[in-house]
XYZ file of C-alpha atoms in Angstrom:
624
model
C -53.474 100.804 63.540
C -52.720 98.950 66.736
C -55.816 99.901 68.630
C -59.226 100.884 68.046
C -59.876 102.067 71.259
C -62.351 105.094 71.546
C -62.585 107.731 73.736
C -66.606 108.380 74.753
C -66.490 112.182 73.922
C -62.954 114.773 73.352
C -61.632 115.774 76.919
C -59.545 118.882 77.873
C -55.555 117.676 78.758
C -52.495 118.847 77.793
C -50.357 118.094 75.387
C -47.938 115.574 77.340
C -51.480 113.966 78.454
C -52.756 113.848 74.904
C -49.315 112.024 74.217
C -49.709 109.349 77.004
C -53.326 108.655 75.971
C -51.711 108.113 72.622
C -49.125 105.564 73.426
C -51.746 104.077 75.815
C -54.271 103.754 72.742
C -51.758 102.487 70.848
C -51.141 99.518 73.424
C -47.554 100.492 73.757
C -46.601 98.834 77.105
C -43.225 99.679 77.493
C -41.338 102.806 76.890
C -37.225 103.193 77.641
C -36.133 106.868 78.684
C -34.468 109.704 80.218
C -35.952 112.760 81.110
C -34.688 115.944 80.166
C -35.925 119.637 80.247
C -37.882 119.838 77.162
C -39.486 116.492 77.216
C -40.665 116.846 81.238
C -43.657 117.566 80.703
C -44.079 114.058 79.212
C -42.985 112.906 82.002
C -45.556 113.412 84.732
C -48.766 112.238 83.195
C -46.273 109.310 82.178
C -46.222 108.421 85.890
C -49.737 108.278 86.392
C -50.196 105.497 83.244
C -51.711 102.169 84.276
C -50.612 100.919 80.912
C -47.502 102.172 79.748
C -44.144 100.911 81.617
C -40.953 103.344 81.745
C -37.872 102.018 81.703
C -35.207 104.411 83.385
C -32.314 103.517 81.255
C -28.835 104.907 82.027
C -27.987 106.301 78.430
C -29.816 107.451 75.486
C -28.313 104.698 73.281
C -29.207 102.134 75.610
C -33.109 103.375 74.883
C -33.070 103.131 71.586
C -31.275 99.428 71.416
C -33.973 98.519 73.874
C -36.740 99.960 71.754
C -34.674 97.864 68.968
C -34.501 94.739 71.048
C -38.015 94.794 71.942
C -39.586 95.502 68.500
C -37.103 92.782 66.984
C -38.063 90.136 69.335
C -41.690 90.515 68.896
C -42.086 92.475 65.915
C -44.463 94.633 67.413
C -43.418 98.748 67.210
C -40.493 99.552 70.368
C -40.425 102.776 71.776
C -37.943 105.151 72.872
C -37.622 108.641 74.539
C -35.314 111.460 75.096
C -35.026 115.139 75.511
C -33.850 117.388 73.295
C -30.262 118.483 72.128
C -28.058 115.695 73.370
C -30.883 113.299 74.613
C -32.107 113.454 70.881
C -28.581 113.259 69.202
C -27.987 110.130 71.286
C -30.620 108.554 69.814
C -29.087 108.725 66.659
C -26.976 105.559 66.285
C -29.591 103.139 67.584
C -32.053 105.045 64.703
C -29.468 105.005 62.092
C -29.314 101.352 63.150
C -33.191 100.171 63.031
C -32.576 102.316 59.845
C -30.293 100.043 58.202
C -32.000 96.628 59.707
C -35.391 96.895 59.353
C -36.453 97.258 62.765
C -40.180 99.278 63.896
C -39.010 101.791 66.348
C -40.644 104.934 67.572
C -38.412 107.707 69.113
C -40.124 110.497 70.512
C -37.970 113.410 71.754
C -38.811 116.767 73.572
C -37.653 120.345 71.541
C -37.374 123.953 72.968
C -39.996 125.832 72.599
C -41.242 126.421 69.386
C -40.635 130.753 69.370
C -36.845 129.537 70.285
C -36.241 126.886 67.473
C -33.447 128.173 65.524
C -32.142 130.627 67.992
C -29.859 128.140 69.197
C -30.834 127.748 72.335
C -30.148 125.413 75.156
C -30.069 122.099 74.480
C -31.104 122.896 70.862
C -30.691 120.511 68.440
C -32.120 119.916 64.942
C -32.894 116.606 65.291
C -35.397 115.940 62.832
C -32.928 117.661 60.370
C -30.186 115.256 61.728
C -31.994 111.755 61.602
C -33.584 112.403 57.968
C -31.001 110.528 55.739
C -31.784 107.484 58.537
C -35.998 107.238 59.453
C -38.628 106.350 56.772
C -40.493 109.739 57.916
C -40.059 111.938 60.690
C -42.047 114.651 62.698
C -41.848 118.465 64.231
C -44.941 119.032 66.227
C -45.664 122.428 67.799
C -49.331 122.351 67.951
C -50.655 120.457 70.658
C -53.616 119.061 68.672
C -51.327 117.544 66.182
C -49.953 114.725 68.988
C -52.661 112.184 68.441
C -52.880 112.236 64.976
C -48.460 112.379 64.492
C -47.933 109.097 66.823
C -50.635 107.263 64.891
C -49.223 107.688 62.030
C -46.099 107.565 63.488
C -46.666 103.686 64.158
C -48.487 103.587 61.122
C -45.695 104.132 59.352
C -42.877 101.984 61.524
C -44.941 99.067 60.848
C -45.912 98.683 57.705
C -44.399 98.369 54.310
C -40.422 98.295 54.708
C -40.433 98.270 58.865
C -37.721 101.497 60.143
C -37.653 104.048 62.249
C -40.094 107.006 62.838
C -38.730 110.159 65.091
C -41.547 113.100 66.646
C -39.748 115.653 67.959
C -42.311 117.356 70.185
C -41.749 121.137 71.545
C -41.998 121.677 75.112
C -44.907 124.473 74.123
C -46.853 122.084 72.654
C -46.665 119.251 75.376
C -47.512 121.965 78.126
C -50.876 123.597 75.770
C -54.420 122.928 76.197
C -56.008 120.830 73.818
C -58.436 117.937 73.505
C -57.737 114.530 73.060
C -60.022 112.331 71.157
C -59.179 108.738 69.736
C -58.351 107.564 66.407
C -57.358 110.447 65.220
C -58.270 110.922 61.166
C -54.893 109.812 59.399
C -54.425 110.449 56.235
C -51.185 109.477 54.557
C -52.182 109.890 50.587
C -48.204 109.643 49.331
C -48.170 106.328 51.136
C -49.032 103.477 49.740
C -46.282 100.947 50.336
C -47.285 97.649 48.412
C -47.975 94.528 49.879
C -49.499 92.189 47.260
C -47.356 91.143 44.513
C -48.237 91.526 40.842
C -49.443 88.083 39.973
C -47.732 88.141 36.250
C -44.592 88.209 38.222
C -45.294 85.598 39.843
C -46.409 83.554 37.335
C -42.898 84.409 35.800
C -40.975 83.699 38.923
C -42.667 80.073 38.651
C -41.625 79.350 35.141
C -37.902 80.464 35.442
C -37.701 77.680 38.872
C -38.952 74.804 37.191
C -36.943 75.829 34.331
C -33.803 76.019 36.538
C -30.894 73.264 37.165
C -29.538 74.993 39.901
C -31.809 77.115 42.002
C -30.395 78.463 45.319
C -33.361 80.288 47.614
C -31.332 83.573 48.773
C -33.312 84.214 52.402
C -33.076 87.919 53.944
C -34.076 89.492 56.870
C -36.485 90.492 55.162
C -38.592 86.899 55.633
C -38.339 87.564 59.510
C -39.954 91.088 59.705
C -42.798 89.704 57.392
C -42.685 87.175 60.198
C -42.837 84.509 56.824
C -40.696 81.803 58.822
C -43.818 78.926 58.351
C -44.668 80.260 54.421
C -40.820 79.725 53.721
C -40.452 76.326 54.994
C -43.603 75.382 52.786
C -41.901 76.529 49.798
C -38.893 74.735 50.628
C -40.327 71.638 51.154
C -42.514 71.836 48.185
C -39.678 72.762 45.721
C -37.065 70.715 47.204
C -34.822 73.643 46.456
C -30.865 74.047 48.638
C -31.040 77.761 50.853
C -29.216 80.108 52.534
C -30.019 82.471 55.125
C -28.184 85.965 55.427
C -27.059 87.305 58.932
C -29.977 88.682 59.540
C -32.068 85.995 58.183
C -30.375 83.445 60.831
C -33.036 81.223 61.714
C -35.913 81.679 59.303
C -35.393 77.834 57.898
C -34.395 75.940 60.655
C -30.334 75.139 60.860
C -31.338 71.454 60.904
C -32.946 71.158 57.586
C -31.427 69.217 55.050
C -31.717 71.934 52.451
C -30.542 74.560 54.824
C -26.819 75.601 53.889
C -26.083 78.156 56.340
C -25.002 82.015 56.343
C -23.461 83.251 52.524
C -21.075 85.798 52.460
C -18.076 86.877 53.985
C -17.920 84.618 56.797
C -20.611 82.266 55.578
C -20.102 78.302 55.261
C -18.183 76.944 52.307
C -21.564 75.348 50.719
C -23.617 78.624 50.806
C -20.980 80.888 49.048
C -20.316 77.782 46.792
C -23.811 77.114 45.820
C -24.556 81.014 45.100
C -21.722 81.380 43.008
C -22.211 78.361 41.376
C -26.371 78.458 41.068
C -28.220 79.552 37.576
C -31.255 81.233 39.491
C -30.769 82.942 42.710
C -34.654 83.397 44.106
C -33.835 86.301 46.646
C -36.644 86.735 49.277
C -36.426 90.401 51.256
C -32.265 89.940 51.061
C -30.823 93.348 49.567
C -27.566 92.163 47.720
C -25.277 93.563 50.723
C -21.447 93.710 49.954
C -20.947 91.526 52.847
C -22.903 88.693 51.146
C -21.944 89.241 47.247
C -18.270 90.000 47.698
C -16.866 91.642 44.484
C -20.383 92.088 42.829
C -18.812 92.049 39.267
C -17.804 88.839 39.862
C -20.790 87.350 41.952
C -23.316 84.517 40.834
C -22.115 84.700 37.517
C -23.986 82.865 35.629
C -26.983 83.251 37.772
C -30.766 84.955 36.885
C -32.310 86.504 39.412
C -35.614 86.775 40.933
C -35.965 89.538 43.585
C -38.892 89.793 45.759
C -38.942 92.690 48.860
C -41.324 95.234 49.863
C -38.959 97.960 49.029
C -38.719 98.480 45.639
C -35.577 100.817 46.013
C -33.974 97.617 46.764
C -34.867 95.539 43.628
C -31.870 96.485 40.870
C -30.278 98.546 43.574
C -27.094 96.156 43.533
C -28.019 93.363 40.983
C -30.075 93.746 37.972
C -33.533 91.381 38.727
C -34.775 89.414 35.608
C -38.155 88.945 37.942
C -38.703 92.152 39.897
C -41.133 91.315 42.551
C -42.447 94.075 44.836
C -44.683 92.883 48.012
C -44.635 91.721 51.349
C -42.571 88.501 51.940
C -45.478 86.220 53.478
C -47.489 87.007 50.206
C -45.082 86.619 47.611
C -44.333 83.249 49.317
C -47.459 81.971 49.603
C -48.817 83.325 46.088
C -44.997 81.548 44.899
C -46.069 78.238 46.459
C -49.419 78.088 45.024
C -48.382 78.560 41.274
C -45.316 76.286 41.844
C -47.688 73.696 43.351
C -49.921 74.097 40.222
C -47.580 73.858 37.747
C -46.403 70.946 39.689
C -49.086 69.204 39.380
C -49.265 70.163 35.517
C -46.243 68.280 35.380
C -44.179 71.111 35.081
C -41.388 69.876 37.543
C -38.047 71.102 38.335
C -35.337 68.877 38.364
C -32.762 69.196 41.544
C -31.693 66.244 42.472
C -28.223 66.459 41.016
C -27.840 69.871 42.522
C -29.374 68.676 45.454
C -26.082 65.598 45.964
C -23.933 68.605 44.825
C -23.982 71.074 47.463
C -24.930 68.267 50.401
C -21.516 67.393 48.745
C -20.108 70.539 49.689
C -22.126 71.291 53.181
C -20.339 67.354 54.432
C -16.774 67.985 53.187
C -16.340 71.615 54.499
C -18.541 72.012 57.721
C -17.757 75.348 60.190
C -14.731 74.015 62.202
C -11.939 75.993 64.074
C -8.520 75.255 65.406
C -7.773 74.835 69.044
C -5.373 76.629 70.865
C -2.054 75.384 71.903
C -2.415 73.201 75.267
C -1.610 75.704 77.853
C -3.496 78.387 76.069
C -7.103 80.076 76.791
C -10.313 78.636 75.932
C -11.394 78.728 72.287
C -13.792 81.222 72.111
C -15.829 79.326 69.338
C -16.107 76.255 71.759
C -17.475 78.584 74.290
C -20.451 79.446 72.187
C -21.228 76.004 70.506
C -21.713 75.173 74.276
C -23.434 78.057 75.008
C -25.558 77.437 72.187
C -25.876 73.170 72.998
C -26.832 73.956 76.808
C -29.230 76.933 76.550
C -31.372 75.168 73.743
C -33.342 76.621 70.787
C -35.841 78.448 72.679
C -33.596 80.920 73.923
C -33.087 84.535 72.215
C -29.457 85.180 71.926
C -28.037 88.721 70.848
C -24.915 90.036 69.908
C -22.674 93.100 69.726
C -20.160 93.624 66.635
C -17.181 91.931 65.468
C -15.707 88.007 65.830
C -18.208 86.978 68.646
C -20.987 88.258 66.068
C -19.740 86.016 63.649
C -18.849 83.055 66.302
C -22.492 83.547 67.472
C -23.675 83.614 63.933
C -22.195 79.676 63.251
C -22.069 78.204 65.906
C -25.361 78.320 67.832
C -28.031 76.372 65.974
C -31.306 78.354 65.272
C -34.747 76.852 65.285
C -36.564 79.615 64.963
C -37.458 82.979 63.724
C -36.639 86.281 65.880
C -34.234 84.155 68.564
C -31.410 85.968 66.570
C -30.735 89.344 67.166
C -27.554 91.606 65.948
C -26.463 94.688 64.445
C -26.060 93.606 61.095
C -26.249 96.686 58.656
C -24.554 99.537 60.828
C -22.090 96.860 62.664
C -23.288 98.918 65.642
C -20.221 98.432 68.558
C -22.347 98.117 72.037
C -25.710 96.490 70.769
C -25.695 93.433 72.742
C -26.772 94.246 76.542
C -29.368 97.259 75.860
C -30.536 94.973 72.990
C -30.886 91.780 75.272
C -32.539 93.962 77.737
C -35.554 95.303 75.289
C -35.721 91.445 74.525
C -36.105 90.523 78.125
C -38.820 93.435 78.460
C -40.774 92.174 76.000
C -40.332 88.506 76.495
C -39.935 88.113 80.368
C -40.897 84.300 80.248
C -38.047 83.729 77.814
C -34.231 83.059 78.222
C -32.195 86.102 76.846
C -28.128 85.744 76.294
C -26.411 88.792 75.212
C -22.970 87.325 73.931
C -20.813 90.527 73.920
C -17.008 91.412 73.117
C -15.129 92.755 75.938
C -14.883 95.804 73.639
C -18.642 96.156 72.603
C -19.159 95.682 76.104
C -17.938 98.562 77.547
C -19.792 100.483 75.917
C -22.907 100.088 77.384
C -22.512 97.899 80.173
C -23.991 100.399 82.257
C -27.618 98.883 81.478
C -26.975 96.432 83.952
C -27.832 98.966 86.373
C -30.886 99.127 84.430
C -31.295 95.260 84.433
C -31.286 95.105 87.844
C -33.495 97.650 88.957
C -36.225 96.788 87.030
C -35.651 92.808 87.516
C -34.806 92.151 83.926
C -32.311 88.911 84.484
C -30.513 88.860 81.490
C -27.421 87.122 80.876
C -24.073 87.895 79.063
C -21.310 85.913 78.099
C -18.383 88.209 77.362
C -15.914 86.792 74.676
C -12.760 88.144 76.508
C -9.895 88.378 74.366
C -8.609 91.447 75.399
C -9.048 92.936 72.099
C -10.526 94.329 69.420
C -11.057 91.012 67.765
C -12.130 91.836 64.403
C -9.886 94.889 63.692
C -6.522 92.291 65.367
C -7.548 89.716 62.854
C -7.426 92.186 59.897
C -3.887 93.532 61.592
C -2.534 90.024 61.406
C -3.514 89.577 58.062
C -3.333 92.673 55.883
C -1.271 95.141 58.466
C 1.821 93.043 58.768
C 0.918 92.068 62.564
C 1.001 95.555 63.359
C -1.434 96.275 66.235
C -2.087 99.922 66.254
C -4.604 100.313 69.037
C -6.586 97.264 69.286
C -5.113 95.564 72.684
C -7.641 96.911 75.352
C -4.920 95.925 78.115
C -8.046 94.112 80.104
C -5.268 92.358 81.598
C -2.175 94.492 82.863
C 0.464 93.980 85.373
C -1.182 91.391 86.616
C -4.595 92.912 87.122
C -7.784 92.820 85.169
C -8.672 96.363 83.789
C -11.625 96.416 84.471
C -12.511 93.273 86.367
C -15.428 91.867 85.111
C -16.395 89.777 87.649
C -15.727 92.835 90.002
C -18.357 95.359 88.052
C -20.735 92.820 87.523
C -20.891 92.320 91.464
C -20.424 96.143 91.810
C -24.073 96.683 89.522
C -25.441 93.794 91.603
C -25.053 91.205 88.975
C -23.935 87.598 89.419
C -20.051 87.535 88.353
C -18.483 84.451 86.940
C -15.282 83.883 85.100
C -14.291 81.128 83.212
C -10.831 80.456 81.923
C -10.745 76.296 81.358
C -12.669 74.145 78.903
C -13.165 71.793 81.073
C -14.787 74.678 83.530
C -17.015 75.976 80.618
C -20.350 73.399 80.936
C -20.839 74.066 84.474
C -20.392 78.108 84.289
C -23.055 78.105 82.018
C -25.435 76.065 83.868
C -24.420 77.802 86.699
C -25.691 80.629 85.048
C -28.869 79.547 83.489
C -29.872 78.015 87.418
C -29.875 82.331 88.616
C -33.006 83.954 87.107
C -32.989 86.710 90.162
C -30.990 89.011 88.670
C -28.559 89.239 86.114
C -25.654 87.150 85.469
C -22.450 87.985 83.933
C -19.731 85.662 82.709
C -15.690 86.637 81.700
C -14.988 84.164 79.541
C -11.384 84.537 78.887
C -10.465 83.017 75.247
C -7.526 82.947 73.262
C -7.140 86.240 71.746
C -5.328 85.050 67.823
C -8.255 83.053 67.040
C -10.048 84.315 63.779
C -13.234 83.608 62.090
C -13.087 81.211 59.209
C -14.173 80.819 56.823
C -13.438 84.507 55.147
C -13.651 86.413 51.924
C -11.482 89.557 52.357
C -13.471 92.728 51.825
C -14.160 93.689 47.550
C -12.494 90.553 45.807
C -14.452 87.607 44.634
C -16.418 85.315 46.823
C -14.464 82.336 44.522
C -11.651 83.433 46.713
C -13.185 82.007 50.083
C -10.372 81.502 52.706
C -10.117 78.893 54.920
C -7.794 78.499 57.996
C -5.053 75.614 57.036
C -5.069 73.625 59.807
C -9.368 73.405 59.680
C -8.993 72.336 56.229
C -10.429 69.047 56.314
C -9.008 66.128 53.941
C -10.332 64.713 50.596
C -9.470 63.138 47.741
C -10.825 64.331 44.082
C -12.912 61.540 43.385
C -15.326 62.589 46.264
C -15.327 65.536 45.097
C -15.639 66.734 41.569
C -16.998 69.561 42.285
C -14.642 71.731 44.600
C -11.325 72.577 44.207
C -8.884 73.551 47.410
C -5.634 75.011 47.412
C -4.290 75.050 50.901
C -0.886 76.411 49.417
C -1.968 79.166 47.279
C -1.581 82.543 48.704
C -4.525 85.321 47.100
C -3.325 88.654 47.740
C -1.089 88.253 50.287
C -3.897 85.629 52.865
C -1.739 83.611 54.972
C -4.193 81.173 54.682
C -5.646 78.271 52.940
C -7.664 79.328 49.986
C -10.748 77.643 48.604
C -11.434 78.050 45.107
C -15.675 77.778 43.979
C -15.030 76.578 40.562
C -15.260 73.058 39.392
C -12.276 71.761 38.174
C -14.199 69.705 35.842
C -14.777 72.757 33.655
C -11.477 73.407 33.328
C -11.149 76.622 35.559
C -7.761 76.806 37.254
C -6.800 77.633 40.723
């Protein structure tokens, strides 16, 4: 538990006071809310708290992504509150989302009273019914003297084991009662017992089957950064020597510019990560969950591959790939207990040999680095140029976030992480107007630190109204909007499997000659700083312009060329041997520097007007 602060002897409050000494005990010191009728009574002992900080945010989303935001920047619990009905059913995406990702969030909502609940009345809503499929556990609490003990274990159970979400829904009876509040509360949680420590026999196993192995790829989740194992994994990897890649969520739990380090797998990963996966005869997965976006076709992915599978959620291990090592436990110890009994049996002599794997896929990672095409002369920026700028000017230390769709995947290759937690996305749920609410928990938790939210002019919309929030509570944030007047991902499926056909994807943000909306014109209108950038040669000094106002938040429209796609791909359910790259990105080799990749720029898979890249080596006879 977070605190162990005592209270001298029980005192008399209410039930919204017991709640407030709770959070405070808990050393929550930030909170982002609306009132609402059944969770008012929260609110006014709320504004006499020393400790705890409430954000006023404009919508109940934007609460939760901030709770998000906050707890995946720091990894500590985030907190969000609502009232009931609506307030509570707002909630919902942004908990189905920390649901999917991983991410220690605490919602707390207000109910009716308790003799009303299931009359339907006002603003009634059975939340906790609603969010079950999408918390780890979640609460009803109608007796005031419940409160202390339910948000203890509340953020008992957000934060430990597999991190999620935790909902107590709260009736308005029960926050306006008499009770006594006393602190800690006696928790007792006897069904569970989430596992931390691996089984050391597994281990032992895992140890044998990499030195045994000729071509061991280490498969990094997100998994690594919520056991906030960043500094245990780059031991390992140094010790063993052995090529990884890091998932979406993963992004910057090895460093971008070690050796080893491949990039993102999966449907827009790099050429060498997809390459060496498919290719590798042990995949040593560390809290990564097999997602369809990574493995493609899964008949057909890794094929000749074992598998090790370590993660703290043992639902995961076998849930999509059978695991010949099944390791349950908590990333930072089954990394640390990996790297002792590899560095034992290392110095038994019991060495793996890499090195020909090794010149393999640093083979692959040279010939077929991220690239993209730029647009005609006359045409808009490049919107991948924008945010290997972005990326090159604002530095490592920085926490960038994004929303869903092209930019995601832009921002994904093309800034260089350093470090653990300066990534932040919806990656499970593909959650459409993440970004700013997200950047703005980050900001909250991290004030010292630089926070970009790079944002799609659709995901942006959204919930742009937190810059309101931004403002009023001086959190300076700063967005760069990829502006290509469109729904970027769903266009570049159009164009390739829809015959160009753009049903509803062009959001018209530019129409009869004016901007709908103007971006630089709502950004002023919140009290932002507006910029707009529409020139490469314009795009350096924006963004310092940008990074030299820290009084408030800054906005820029970065208007890009809207038919630019993300490359590489591998189109949704066939096999990750059929990675796509654009033609004209395609770089140029000759066979004898490479013997083990085979391109096709010709060859059309299922209809892809692009160039194809085929994973097999043509030295074993497999044909394109």
């Amino acid at each position: 538990m977070a605190s162990q602060a005592r209270s001298k002897a029980p005192v008399t409050v209410t039930g919204a006071q017991s709640l407030v000494l709770s959070l405070e005990a808990m050393d929550v010191d930030t909170v982002f809310g609306i009132p609402g009728g059944a969770i008012l009574p929260a609110y006014d002992p709320l504004l006499d708290s020393v400790k705890v900080r409430h954000i006023l945010v404009r919508h109940e989303q934007g609460a939760g992504h901030a709770a998000e935001g906050y707890a995946a920047a720091t990894g500590k619990v985030g907190v969000c509150m609502a009232t009931s009905g609506p307030g509570a059913t707002n909630l919902v995406t942004p908990i189905a989302d920390a649901h999917m990702d991983s991410v220690p969030i605490v919602a707390i909502t207000g109910q009716v009273n308790s003799a009303s609940i299931g009359s339907d009345a006002f603003q009634e809503a059975d939340i906790r019914g609603i969010t079950m499929p999408v918390t780890k556990h979640n609460y009803l609490v109608t007796n005031a003297d419940d409160i202390p003990r339910v948000i203890a274990e509340a953020f008992h159970v957000a934060s430990t084991g597999r991190p999620g979400p935790v909902l107590v829904d709260i009736s308005k009876d029960a926050l306006q009662a008499k009770t006594t509040f006393s602190w800690p509360p006696r928790v007792e949680l006897p069904g569970y017992r989430p596992v931390t420590r691996p089984h050391s026999k597994q281990i032992r196993e895992a140890a044998r089957m990499i030195a045994a192995a000729e071509r061991p790829v280490l498969y990094v989740g997100g998994g690594v950064i919520r056991a906030r194992a960043a500094a245990e994994l780059r031991r390992l990897v140094e010790l063993t020597q052995i090529p990884v890649v890091t998932t979406l969520m993963a992004r910057g739990a090895l460093p971008d510019s070690h050796p080893l380090h491949l990039g993102m797998p999966g449907m827009h990963g790099t050429v060498s990560a997809v390459t060496a996966l498919q290719k590798a005869d042990l995949i040593i997965a560390l809290g990564a969950r097999f997602d369809d976006r990574v493995t493609g076709q899964l008949s057909t992915f890794a094929p000749e591959a074992k598998v090790i599978h370590a993660d703290i959620d043992p639902a995961e291990i076998g849930k999509n790939r059978h695991a010949d090592v099944p390791i349950v436990g908590d990333c930072k110890g089954v990394i640390s207990d990996l790297f002792d009994a590899i560095d034992a049996d290392m110095e038994a002599g019991h060495l793996g040999d890499y090195v020909e794997w090794r010149e393999r896929v640093a083979g692959w990672k040279s010939m077929f680095p991220i690239g993209y095409s730029e647009p005609a002369e006359g045409a808009t920026l490049a919107p991948q140029y924008v945010i290997e700028r972005l990326g090159a000017i604002v530095g490592p230390d920085a926490t960038y976030v994004a929303g869903v769709g092209q930019h995601q995947m832009w921002a994904a290759q093309f800034v260089q992480y350093e470090r653990p937690n300066s990534w932040l996305n919806s990656g499970g749920l593909g959650t459409m107007g993440y970004a700013v609410p997200a950047a703005m928990g980050a900001k909250a938790a991290e004030p010292d630190r630089t926070v970009w939210a790079i944002d799609g002019d659709g995901c942006f919309q959204m919930t742009n109204q937190e810059l309101a929030t931004c403002v009023i509570n001086n959190i300076p944030i700063k967005v760069a909007i990829i502006n290509n007047s469109s729904l970027g991902m769903v266009r570049q499926w159009q164009t390739l499997f829809y015959n160009e056909r753009y049903s509803n994807t062009d959001l018209h943000t530019s129409h009869a000659g004016e901007r709908i909306p103007d971006f630089v014109k709502l950004a002023d209108a919140y009290g932002c700083l507006g910029l707009r950038c529409e020139r490469p040669e314009d795009v350096d000094a924006t963004i310092k312009a940008a990074m030299d106002c820290n009084d408030r938040p800054v906005v820029i429209d970065f208007v890009v060329h809207r038919d630019a796609m993300v490359w590489p791909m591998v189109p949704a359910g066939v096999s990750n041997d059929l990675i796509q790259i654009a033609k004209d990105t395609a770089p140029q080799w000759d066979r004898e520097e490479s013997d083990a990749v085979e391109q096709d720029l010709d060859a059309d898979h299922d209809g892809i007007p692009s160039g194809s890249h085929r994973t097999s080596d043509p030295a074993e006879g497999d044909q394109a």
